[in-house]
Amino acid sequence: MATEQKEDAGAEQTEISRNLIKQEASSTVFEAKWLRMKQVTYRHGNEQRSWDMVERTTKHCEIDGVDVFAIVRYIEKPAQGVFILNYRPPVDQYVLEFPAGLIDPQESLEEAALRELKEETGYIGTIAKAAVSPILRVDPWKSNESGRIVMVDVDGDDVRNVNPIQSLEADEDIQVVLLRLDTLKEEIDRLVQDGNGRVGVDMKIYCFALGMQLSTFLPTN
């Protein structure tokens, strides 16, 4: 039975590869400081189709930016995840997110991660081992934006991290939120409820919390 399933999966994969769809052309419809709206055309079988999309104007390497999953570890109390409440004008809410940002020219992924963490939260950290994700798509139905997630360790007992100080831009309104990882989903739900409609959650944050919760129900072997 297992052999038949593998063969079926392989056949299905081959069938998909025979019908790959690729862009044929693209044109700019509108361009602003940070975003560019484009229309792309592609062929699906014998039919040519079009799609409206946006892309960042700031991209200068294989990805647009980096998200930072930072864990503050202490000697005598449970570890906490570092999140931010970031005001987002399109939704008029403070959205719970990972610390994140664009990669500056001539800056490495790891340098960008540590810089954004320091600027947005004040925390000073170190890159964790085997801590960089593959290239991830942010919202592929409307954008070609991509990024990577970098895991960072923060020593919560380090004197520099006892009272961290943010270094925000003039147009940024960001609040630092520390949440316990073993009760992450419950803490997020409580944060949203207490926000009375003013607090939203980035979908990848909630998916992460669901994953943490699911892990407690899975068998260990």
Coordinates of N, CA and C in Angstrom, one line a residue:
M1 N 0.8 -1.2 0.0 CA 0.0 0.0 0.0 C 0.9 1.3 0.0
A2 N 2.0 1.2 0.8 CA 2.8 2.4 0.9 C 3.5 2.7 -0.4
T3 N 3.9 1.6 -1.1 CA 4.5 1.7 -2.4 C 3.6 2.3 -3.4
E4 N 2.3 1.9 -3.4 CA 1.3 2.5 -4.3 C 1.1 4.0 -4.1
Q5 N 1.1 4.4 -2.8 CA 0.9 5.8 -2.5 C 2.1 6.6 -3.0
K6 N 3.3 6.1 -2.8 CA 4.5 6.8 -3.3 C 4.4 7.0 -4.8
E7 N 4.0 5.9 -5.5 CA 4.0 6.0 -7.0 C 2.9 7.0 -7.4
D8 N 1.8 7.0 -6.7 CA 0.7 7.9 -7.0 C 1.2 9.4 -6.8
A9 N 1.9 9.6 -5.7 CA 2.4 11.0 -5.5 C 3.4 11.4 -6.5
G10 N 4.2 10.5 -6.9 CA 5.2 10.8 -8.0 C 4.5 11.1 -9.3
A11 N 3.5 10.4 -9.6 CA 2.8 10.6 -10.9 C 2.1 12.0 -10.9
E12 N 1.5 12.3 -9.7 CA 0.9 13.6 -9.6 C 1.8 14.7 -9.7
Q13 N 3.0 14.6 -9.1 CA 4.0 15.6 -9.2 C 4.5 15.8 -10.6
T14 N 4.7 14.7 -11.4 CA 5.1 14.8 -12.7 C 4.1 15.5 -13.6
E15 N 2.8 15.2 -13.3 CA 1.7 15.8 -14.0 C 1.7 17.3 -13.9
I16 N 2.0 17.8 -12.6 CA 2.0 19.2 -12.3 C 3.2 19.8 -13.1
S17 N 4.4 19.1 -13.1 CA 5.5 19.7 -13.8 C 5.3 19.9 -15.3
R18 N 4.5 19.1 -15.9 CA 4.2 19.2 -17.3 C 3.4 20.4 -17.6
N19 N 2.7 21.0 -16.6 CA 1.8 22.1 -16.9 C 2.2 23.4 -16.2
L20 N 3.5 23.6 -16.1 CA 4.0 24.8 -15.4 C 3.5 26.0 -16.1
I21 N 3.1 27.0 -15.3 CA 2.7 28.3 -15.8 C 3.7 29.3 -15.5
K22 N 4.1 30.1 -16.4 CA 5.1 31.2 -16.2 C 4.6 32.5 -16.7
Q23 N 5.1 33.6 -16.1 CA 4.8 34.9 -16.6 C 5.4 35.1 -18.0
E24 N 4.7 35.9 -18.8 CA 5.2 36.2 -20.1 C 5.7 37.7 -20.2
A25 N 5.0 38.6 -19.4 CA 5.4 40.0 -19.5 C 4.8 40.7 -18.2
S26 N 5.3 41.9 -18.0 CA 4.7 42.7 -16.9 C 4.9 44.2 -17.3
S27 N 4.0 45.0 -16.7 CA 4.0 46.4 -17.0 C 3.6 47.2 -15.7
T28 N 4.3 48.3 -15.5 CA 4.0 49.1 -14.3 C 2.8 50.0 -14.6
V29 N 1.8 49.9 -13.6 CA 0.6 50.7 -13.7 C 0.7 52.0 -12.9
F30 N 1.3 51.9 -11.7 CA 1.5 53.0 -10.8 C 2.7 52.8 -9.9
E31 N 3.4 53.9 -9.6 CA 4.6 53.7 -8.7 C 4.6 54.8 -7.7
A32 N 4.7 54.5 -6.4 CA 4.9 55.4 -5.3 C 6.2 55.3 -4.7
K33 N 6.4 55.9 -3.5 CA 7.7 55.8 -2.9 C 8.1 54.4 -2.5
W34 N 7.2 53.6 -1.9 CA 7.5 52.3 -1.4 C 7.0 51.2 -2.2
L35 N 5.9 51.4 -2.9 CA 5.3 50.3 -3.7 C 5.1 50.6 -5.1
R36 N 5.1 49.6 -5.9 CA 4.8 49.7 -7.4 C 3.7 48.7 -7.7
M37 N 2.7 49.2 -8.4 CA 1.6 48.3 -8.9 C 1.9 47.9 -10.3
K38 N 1.7 46.6 -10.6 CA 2.0 46.1 -11.9 C 0.9 45.2 -12.4
Q39 N 0.9 45.0 -13.7 CA 0.0 44.0 -14.2 C 0.9 43.0 -15.0
V40 N 0.7 41.7 -14.6 CA 1.5 40.7 -15.2 C 0.6 39.8 -16.1
T41 N 1.2 39.3 -17.2 CA 0.4 38.4 -18.1 C 1.1 37.1 -18.1
Y42 N 0.3 36.0 -18.2 CA 0.8 34.6 -18.2 C -0.1 33.8 -19.0
R43 N 0.4 32.7 -19.5 CA -0.4 31.8 -20.3 C -0.8 30.5 -19.6
H44 N -2.1 30.3 -19.6 CA -2.6 29.1 -19.0 C -3.2 28.2 -20.1
G45 N -2.5 27.2 -20.5 CA -3.0 26.4 -21.7 C -2.9 27.3 -22.9
N46 N -3.9 27.5 -23.6 CA -3.9 28.3 -24.8 C -4.5 29.7 -24.5
E47 N -4.8 30.0 -23.3 CA -5.4 31.3 -22.9 C -4.4 32.2 -22.2
Q48 N -4.3 33.4 -22.7 CA -3.5 34.4 -22.0 C -4.3 35.1 -20.9
R49 N -3.7 35.2 -19.7 CA -4.5 35.8 -18.6 C -3.6 36.9 -18.0
S50 N -4.3 37.8 -17.2 CA -3.6 38.9 -16.6 C -3.8 38.9 -15.0
W51 N -3.0 39.5 -14.3 CA -3.1 39.5 -12.8 C -2.5 40.9 -12.3
D52 N -3.2 41.5 -11.4 CA -2.8 42.7 -10.8 C -1.9 42.4 -9.5
M53 N -0.8 43.1 -9.4 CA 0.0 42.8 -8.2 C 0.8 44.0 -7.8
V54 N 1.4 43.9 -6.6 CA 2.2 45.0 -6.1 C 3.6 44.4 -5.8
E55 N 4.6 45.3 -5.8 CA 5.9 44.9 -5.4 C 6.6 46.1 -4.7
R56 N 7.6 45.8 -3.9 CA 8.3 46.9 -3.2 C 9.3 47.6 -4.2
T57 N 9.5 48.8 -4.0 CA 10.4 49.6 -4.9 C 11.9 49.5 -4.3
T58 N 12.0 49.0 -3.1 CA 13.3 49.0 -2.4 C 14.1 47.7 -2.5
K59 N 13.6 46.7 -3.2 CA 14.3 45.4 -3.2 C 15.6 45.5 -4.0
H60 N 16.7 45.0 -3.4 CA 18.0 45.1 -4.0 C 18.8 43.8 -3.8
C61 N 18.1 42.8 -3.3 CA 18.7 41.5 -3.1 C 17.7 40.4 -3.3
E62 N 17.9 39.1 -3.0 CA 17.0 38.1 -3.3 C 15.7 38.1 -2.5
I63 N 15.8 38.8 -1.3 CA 14.6 39.0 -0.5 C 14.4 40.5 -0.1
D64 N 13.2 40.8 0.4 CA 12.9 42.2 0.7 C 13.3 42.5 2.2
G65 N 13.0 41.5 3.1 CA 13.3 41.9 4.5 C 13.4 40.6 5.3
V66 N 13.5 40.9 6.6 CA 13.7 39.9 7.6 C 12.7 40.0 8.8
D67 N 12.2 38.9 9.3 CA 11.4 38.8 10.5 C 12.3 38.2 11.6
V68 N 12.2 38.7 12.8 CA 13.1 38.2 13.9 C 12.2 37.5 14.9
F69 N 12.5 36.2 15.1 CA 11.9 35.5 16.2 C 12.9 35.4 17.4
A70 N 12.8 36.3 18.3 CA 13.7 36.4 19.4 C 13.1 35.8 20.7
I71 N 14.0 35.0 21.4 CA 13.6 34.4 22.7 C 14.4 35.0 23.8
V72 N 13.8 35.6 24.8 CA 14.5 36.1 26.0 C 14.6 34.9 27.0
R73 N 15.8 34.5 27.3 CA 16.0 33.4 28.3 C 16.6 34.0 29.6
Y74 N 16.0 33.4 30.7 CA 16.4 33.8 32.0 C 16.9 32.6 32.8
I75 N 17.7 32.9 33.8 CA 18.1 31.8 34.7 C 17.0 31.3 35.6
E76 N 16.2 32.2 36.1 CA 15.3 31.8 37.2 C 13.8 32.0 36.8
K77 N 13.5 32.3 35.5 CA 12.1 32.3 35.1 C 11.9 31.9 33.7
P78 N 10.7 31.5 33.3 CA 10.4 31.0 32.0 C 10.9 31.9 30.8
A79 N 11.2 31.3 29.7 CA 11.6 32.1 28.5 C 10.4 32.8 28.0
Q80 N 10.6 33.9 27.3 CA 9.5 34.7 26.7 C 9.9 35.0 25.2
G81 N 8.9 35.1 24.4 CA 9.1 35.5 23.0 C 9.0 37.0 22.9
V82 N 9.8 37.6 22.0 CA 9.7 39.1 21.8 C 8.9 39.4 20.6
F83 N 7.8 40.2 20.9 CA 6.9 40.6 19.8 C 6.7 42.1 19.9
I84 N 6.1 42.6 18.9 CA 5.8 44.1 18.9 C 4.3 44.3 18.5
L85 N 3.8 45.4 19.0 CA 2.5 46.0 18.6 C 2.9 47.2 17.7
N86 N 2.6 47.0 16.4 CA 3.0 48.0 15.4 C 1.8 48.7 14.8
Y87 N 1.7 50.0 14.9 CA 0.5 50.6 14.3 C 0.6 50.5 12.8
R88 N -0.5 50.0 12.1 CA -0.6 49.8 10.7 C -1.8 50.6 10.1
P89 N -1.5 51.7 9.4 CA -2.6 52.6 8.9 C -3.6 51.8 8.1
P90 N -3.2 50.9 7.2 CA -4.3 50.3 6.3 C -5.4 49.6 7.1
V91 N -5.1 49.1 8.3 CA -6.1 48.4 9.1 C -6.5 49.2 10.3
D92 N -5.8 50.3 10.6 CA -6.1 51.2 11.7 C -6.1 50.4 13.0
Q93 N -5.1 49.6 13.2 CA -4.9 48.8 14.4 C -3.4 48.7 14.8
Y94 N -3.2 48.3 16.0 CA -1.9 47.9 16.5 C -1.8 46.4 16.3
V95 N -0.9 46.0 15.4 CA -0.9 44.6 15.0 C 0.3 43.9 15.6
L96 N 0.0 42.7 16.3 CA 1.0 41.9 16.9 C 1.9 41.3 15.8
E97 N 3.2 41.5 15.8 CA 4.1 41.1 14.8 C 5.4 40.6 15.4
F98 N 6.2 40.0 14.6 CA 7.6 39.8 14.9 C 8.3 41.1 14.7
P99 N 9.4 41.5 15.4 CA 10.2 42.6 15.0 C 10.7 42.3 13.5
A100 N 10.7 43.3 12.7 CA 11.0 43.0 11.3 C 11.4 44.3 10.6
G101 N 12.0 44.1 9.4 CA 12.3 45.3 8.6 C 13.0 44.9 7.3
L102 N 13.3 46.0 6.5 CA 13.9 45.8 5.2 C 15.4 45.6 5.4
I103 N 16.1 45.0 4.5 CA 17.5 44.8 4.5 C 18.2 46.0 3.8
D104 N 19.1 46.6 4.5 CA 19.8 47.8 3.9 C 20.8 47.3 2.9
P105 N 21.2 48.2 1.9 CA 22.3 47.8 1.0 C 23.5 47.4 1.7
Q106 N 24.2 46.5 1.2 CA 25.5 46.0 1.8 C 25.4 45.4 3.2
E107 N 24.2 45.1 3.6 CA 23.9 44.5 4.9 C 23.6 43.0 4.8
S108 N 24.2 42.2 5.6 CA 23.8 40.8 5.6 C 22.5 40.5 6.3
L109 N 22.0 39.4 6.1 CA 20.7 39.0 6.7 C 20.8 39.0 8.2
E110 N 21.9 38.5 8.7 CA 22.0 38.4 10.2 C 22.2 39.8 10.8
E111 N 23.0 40.7 10.1 CA 23.2 42.0 10.5 C 21.8 42.8 10.6
A112 N 21.0 42.6 9.6 CA 19.7 43.2 9.5 C 18.8 42.7 10.7
A113 N 18.9 41.4 11.0 CA 18.0 40.9 12.0 C 18.4 41.5 13.4
L114 N 19.7 41.5 13.7 CA 20.1 42.1 15.0 C 19.9 43.6 15.0
R115 N 20.0 44.3 13.9 CA 19.8 45.7 13.9 C 18.3 46.0 14.1
E116 N 17.4 45.3 13.4 CA 16.0 45.6 13.6 C 15.5 45.2 15.0
L117 N 16.0 44.2 15.6 CA 15.7 43.8 16.9 C 16.1 44.9 17.9
K118 N 17.3 45.4 17.7 CA 17.8 46.5 18.6 C 17.0 47.8 18.4
E119 N 16.7 48.1 17.2 CA 16.0 49.4 16.9 C 14.6 49.3 17.5
E120 N 13.9 48.2 17.2 CA 12.4 48.2 17.5 C 12.1 47.8 18.9
T121 N 13.0 47.0 19.5 CA 12.8 46.5 20.9 C 13.8 47.0 21.9
G122 N 15.0 47.3 21.5 CA 16.0 47.7 22.4 C 16.9 46.5 22.8
Y123 N 16.4 45.3 22.5 CA 17.1 44.1 23.0 C 18.4 43.8 22.1
I124 N 19.4 43.3 22.8 CA 20.7 43.0 22.1 C 20.8 41.4 22.1
G125 N 20.9 40.8 21.0 CA 20.9 39.4 20.9 C 22.0 38.8 20.1
T126 N 22.0 37.5 20.0 CA 22.9 36.8 19.1 C 22.2 35.8 18.2
I127 N 22.7 35.5 17.1 CA 22.0 34.6 16.1 C 22.1 33.2 16.7
A128 N 20.9 32.5 16.7 CA 20.9 31.2 17.2 C 21.5 30.2 16.1
K129 N 21.9 29.0 16.5 CA 22.4 28.1 15.6 C 21.3 27.5 14.7
A130 N 21.6 27.3 13.4 CA 20.7 26.8 12.4 C 19.3 27.5 12.5
A131 N 19.4 28.9 12.4 CA 18.3 29.7 12.8 C 17.7 30.5 11.6
V132 N 18.1 30.2 10.4 CA 17.6 31.0 9.3 C 16.7 30.1 8.4
S133 N 15.5 30.6 8.2 CA 14.5 29.9 7.3 C 14.8 30.0 5.9
P134 N 14.2 29.1 5.0 CA 14.4 29.3 3.6 C 13.6 30.6 3.2
I135 N 13.7 31.0 1.9 CA 12.9 32.1 1.5 C 11.4 31.9 1.6
L136 N 10.7 32.8 2.2 CA 9.3 32.6 2.4 C 8.5 33.7 1.7
R137 N 7.3 33.3 1.2 CA 6.4 34.3 0.5 C 5.5 34.9 1.5
V138 N 5.3 36.2 1.4 CA 4.5 36.9 2.4 C 3.1 36.9 2.1
D139 N 2.7 37.3 0.9 CA 1.3 37.3 0.4 C 1.3 37.1 -1.1
P140 N 1.6 35.9 -1.6 CA 1.8 35.6 -3.0 C 0.7 35.8 -3.9
W141 N -0.5 36.0 -3.3 CA -1.7 36.2 -4.2 C -1.7 37.7 -4.7
K142 N -1.0 38.6 -4.0 CA -1.0 40.0 -4.5 C 0.4 40.6 -4.6
S143 N 1.4 39.9 -4.2 CA 2.7 40.5 -4.1 C 3.8 39.5 -4.3
N144 N 5.0 39.9 -4.8 CA 6.1 39.1 -4.9 C 7.1 39.3 -3.7
E145 N 6.6 39.9 -2.7 CA 7.4 40.2 -1.5 C 7.8 38.8 -0.8
S146 N 9.1 38.8 -0.4 CA 9.6 37.6 0.2 C 10.6 38.0 1.4
G147 N 10.8 37.0 2.2 CA 11.7 37.3 3.4 C 12.2 36.0 4.0
R148 N 12.9 36.2 5.0 CA 13.4 35.0 5.8 C 13.1 35.3 7.3
I149 N 12.9 34.3 8.1 CA 12.8 34.4 9.5 C 14.1 34.0 10.2
V150 N 14.6 34.8 11.1 CA 15.9 34.6 11.7 C 15.6 34.4 13.2
M151 N 16.1 33.3 13.8 CA 16.0 33.1 15.3 C 17.1 33.8 16.0
V152 N 16.8 34.5 17.1 CA 17.8 35.2 17.9 C 17.6 34.9 19.3
D153 N 18.7 34.6 20.0 CA 18.7 34.4 21.4 C 19.1 35.7 22.2
V154 N 18.3 36.0 23.2 CA 18.5 37.2 24.0 C 18.8 36.7 25.5
D155 N 19.9 37.2 26.0 CA 20.2 36.9 27.4 C 19.4 37.9 28.3
G156 N 18.3 37.5 28.9 CA 17.5 38.4 29.7 C 18.2 38.9 31.0
D157 N 19.2 38.2 31.4 CA 19.9 38.6 32.6 C 21.1 39.5 32.3
D158 N 21.4 39.7 31.1 CA 22.5 40.6 30.7 C 22.0 42.0 31.1
V159 N 22.9 42.8 31.7 CA 22.5 44.1 32.2 C 22.0 45.0 31.0
R160 N 22.5 44.8 29.8 CA 22.1 45.6 28.7 C 20.6 45.3 28.3
N161 N 20.1 44.2 28.7 CA 18.7 43.8 28.3 C 17.7 43.9 29.5
V162 N 18.2 44.4 30.6 CA 17.3 44.6 31.8 C 16.2 45.7 31.5
N163 N 16.7 46.8 31.0 CA 15.8 47.9 30.6 C 16.1 48.4 29.2
P164 N 15.7 47.6 28.2 CA 16.1 47.9 26.8 C 15.4 49.2 26.4
I165 N 16.1 49.9 25.5 CA 15.7 51.2 25.0 C 15.6 51.2 23.5
Q166 N 14.4 51.4 23.0 CA 14.2 51.4 21.5 C 14.8 52.6 20.8
S167 N 15.1 52.4 19.5 CA 15.6 53.5 18.7 C 14.7 53.6 17.5
L168 N 13.5 54.2 17.7 CA 12.5 54.3 16.6 C 12.6 55.5 15.7
E169 N 12.2 55.3 14.4 CA 12.1 56.4 13.5 C 10.9 57.3 14.0
A170 N 10.9 58.5 13.5 CA 9.9 59.5 13.9 C 8.5 59.1 13.5
D171 N 8.3 58.3 12.5 CA 7.0 57.9 12.0 C 6.6 56.5 12.5
E172 N 7.4 55.9 13.5 CA 7.1 54.6 14.0 C 6.4 54.7 15.4
D173 N 5.4 53.9 15.6 CA 4.7 53.8 16.9 C 4.7 52.3 17.2
I174 N 5.7 51.8 18.0 CA 5.9 50.4 18.3 C 6.0 50.2 19.8
Q175 N 5.2 49.2 20.2 CA 5.3 48.8 21.6 C 5.8 47.4 21.7
V176 N 6.7 47.2 22.7 CA 7.3 45.8 22.9 C 6.4 45.0 23.7
V177 N 6.2 43.7 23.3 CA 5.3 42.8 24.1 C 6.1 41.5 24.3
L178 N 6.3 41.1 25.5 CA 6.9 39.8 25.9 C 5.8 38.8 26.3
L179 N 5.8 37.7 25.6 CA 4.8 36.7 25.8 C 5.4 35.3 26.1
R180 N 4.9 34.6 27.1 CA 5.4 33.3 27.4 C 5.0 32.4 26.2
L181 N 6.0 31.5 25.9 CA 5.7 30.7 24.7 C 4.9 29.4 25.0
D182 N 4.9 29.0 26.3 CA 4.1 27.8 26.7 C 2.7 28.1 26.8
T183 N 2.3 29.4 26.8 CA 0.8 29.7 26.8 C 0.6 30.8 25.8
L184 N 1.3 30.7 24.6 CA 1.3 31.8 23.7 C -0.1 32.1 23.1
K185 N -0.8 31.1 22.7 CA -2.1 31.3 22.1 C -3.1 32.0 23.1
E186 N -3.1 31.5 24.3 CA -4.0 32.1 25.3 C -3.6 33.6 25.5
E187 N -2.3 33.9 25.6 CA -1.9 35.2 25.8 C -2.3 36.1 24.6
I188 N -2.1 35.6 23.4 CA -2.5 36.4 22.3 C -4.0 36.7 22.3
D189 N -4.8 35.6 22.5 CA -6.3 35.8 22.6 C -6.7 36.8 23.6
R190 N -6.0 36.8 24.8 CA -6.3 37.8 25.8 C -5.9 39.2 25.4
L191 N -4.8 39.3 24.7 CA -4.3 40.6 24.2 C -5.3 41.2 23.2
V192 N -5.9 40.4 22.3 CA -6.8 40.9 21.4 C -8.1 41.3 22.1
Q193 N -8.6 40.4 23.0 CA -9.8 40.7 23.7 C -9.7 42.0 24.5
D194 N -8.6 42.2 25.2 CA -8.4 43.4 26.0 C -8.2 44.7 25.1
G195 N -7.9 44.5 23.8 CA -7.6 45.6 22.9 C -8.9 46.2 22.4
N196 N -10.1 45.6 22.6 CA -11.4 46.2 22.2 C -11.4 46.7 20.7
G197 N -10.9 45.8 19.9 CA -10.9 46.1 18.4 C -9.7 46.9 17.9
R198 N -8.9 47.3 18.8 CA -7.7 48.1 18.4 C -6.5 47.3 18.2
V199 N -6.5 46.0 18.5 CA -5.4 45.1 18.4 C -5.7 44.0 17.4
G200 N -4.8 43.9 16.4 CA -4.9 42.8 15.4 C -3.7 41.9 15.6
V201 N -3.7 40.8 14.8 CA -2.6 39.8 14.9 C -2.1 39.4 13.5
D202 N -0.9 39.5 13.3 CA -0.3 39.0 12.0 C -0.6 37.5 11.9
M203 N -1.0 37.1 10.8 CA -1.5 35.7 10.6 C -0.3 34.7 10.9
K204 N 0.9 35.0 10.6 CA 2.0 34.1 10.8 C 2.3 33.9 12.3
I205 N 2.0 35.0 13.1 CA 2.1 34.9 14.5 C 1.1 33.9 15.1
Y206 N -0.1 34.0 14.6 CA -1.2 33.1 15.2 C -0.9 31.7 14.7
C207 N -0.5 31.5 13.5 CA -0.1 30.2 13.0 C 1.0 29.6 13.9
F208 N 1.9 30.4 14.3 CA 3.0 29.9 15.1 C 2.5 29.5 16.5
A209 N 1.5 30.3 17.0 CA 0.9 30.0 18.3 C 0.1 28.7 18.3
L210 N -0.6 28.5 17.2 CA -1.3 27.3 17.0 C -0.4 26.1 16.9
G211 N 0.7 26.2 16.3 CA 1.7 25.2 16.2 C 2.3 24.8 17.6
M212 N 2.5 25.9 18.4 CA 3.0 25.6 19.7 C 2.0 24.8 20.5
Q213 N 0.7 25.2 20.4 CA -0.4 24.5 21.1 C -0.5 23.1 20.6
L214 N -0.5 22.9 19.3 CA -0.6 21.6 18.7 C 0.5 20.6 19.1
S215 N 1.7 21.2 19.3 CA 2.8 20.3 19.7 C 2.6 19.6 21.1
T216 N 1.8 20.2 21.9 CA 1.5 19.6 23.2 C 0.6 18.4 23.1
F217 N -0.1 18.3 22.0 CA -1.0 17.1 21.8 C -0.4 16.0 21.0
L218 N 0.7 16.3 20.3 CA 1.3 15.2 19.5 C 2.1 14.2 20.3
P219 N 2.1 13.0 19.8 CA 2.9 12.0 20.5 C 4.4 12.3 20.4
T220 N 5.1 11.9 21.4 CA 6.6 12.1 21.5 C 7.4 11.1 20.7
N221 N 6.8 10.0 20.3 CA 7.5 9.0 19.5 C 6.5 8.3 18.5

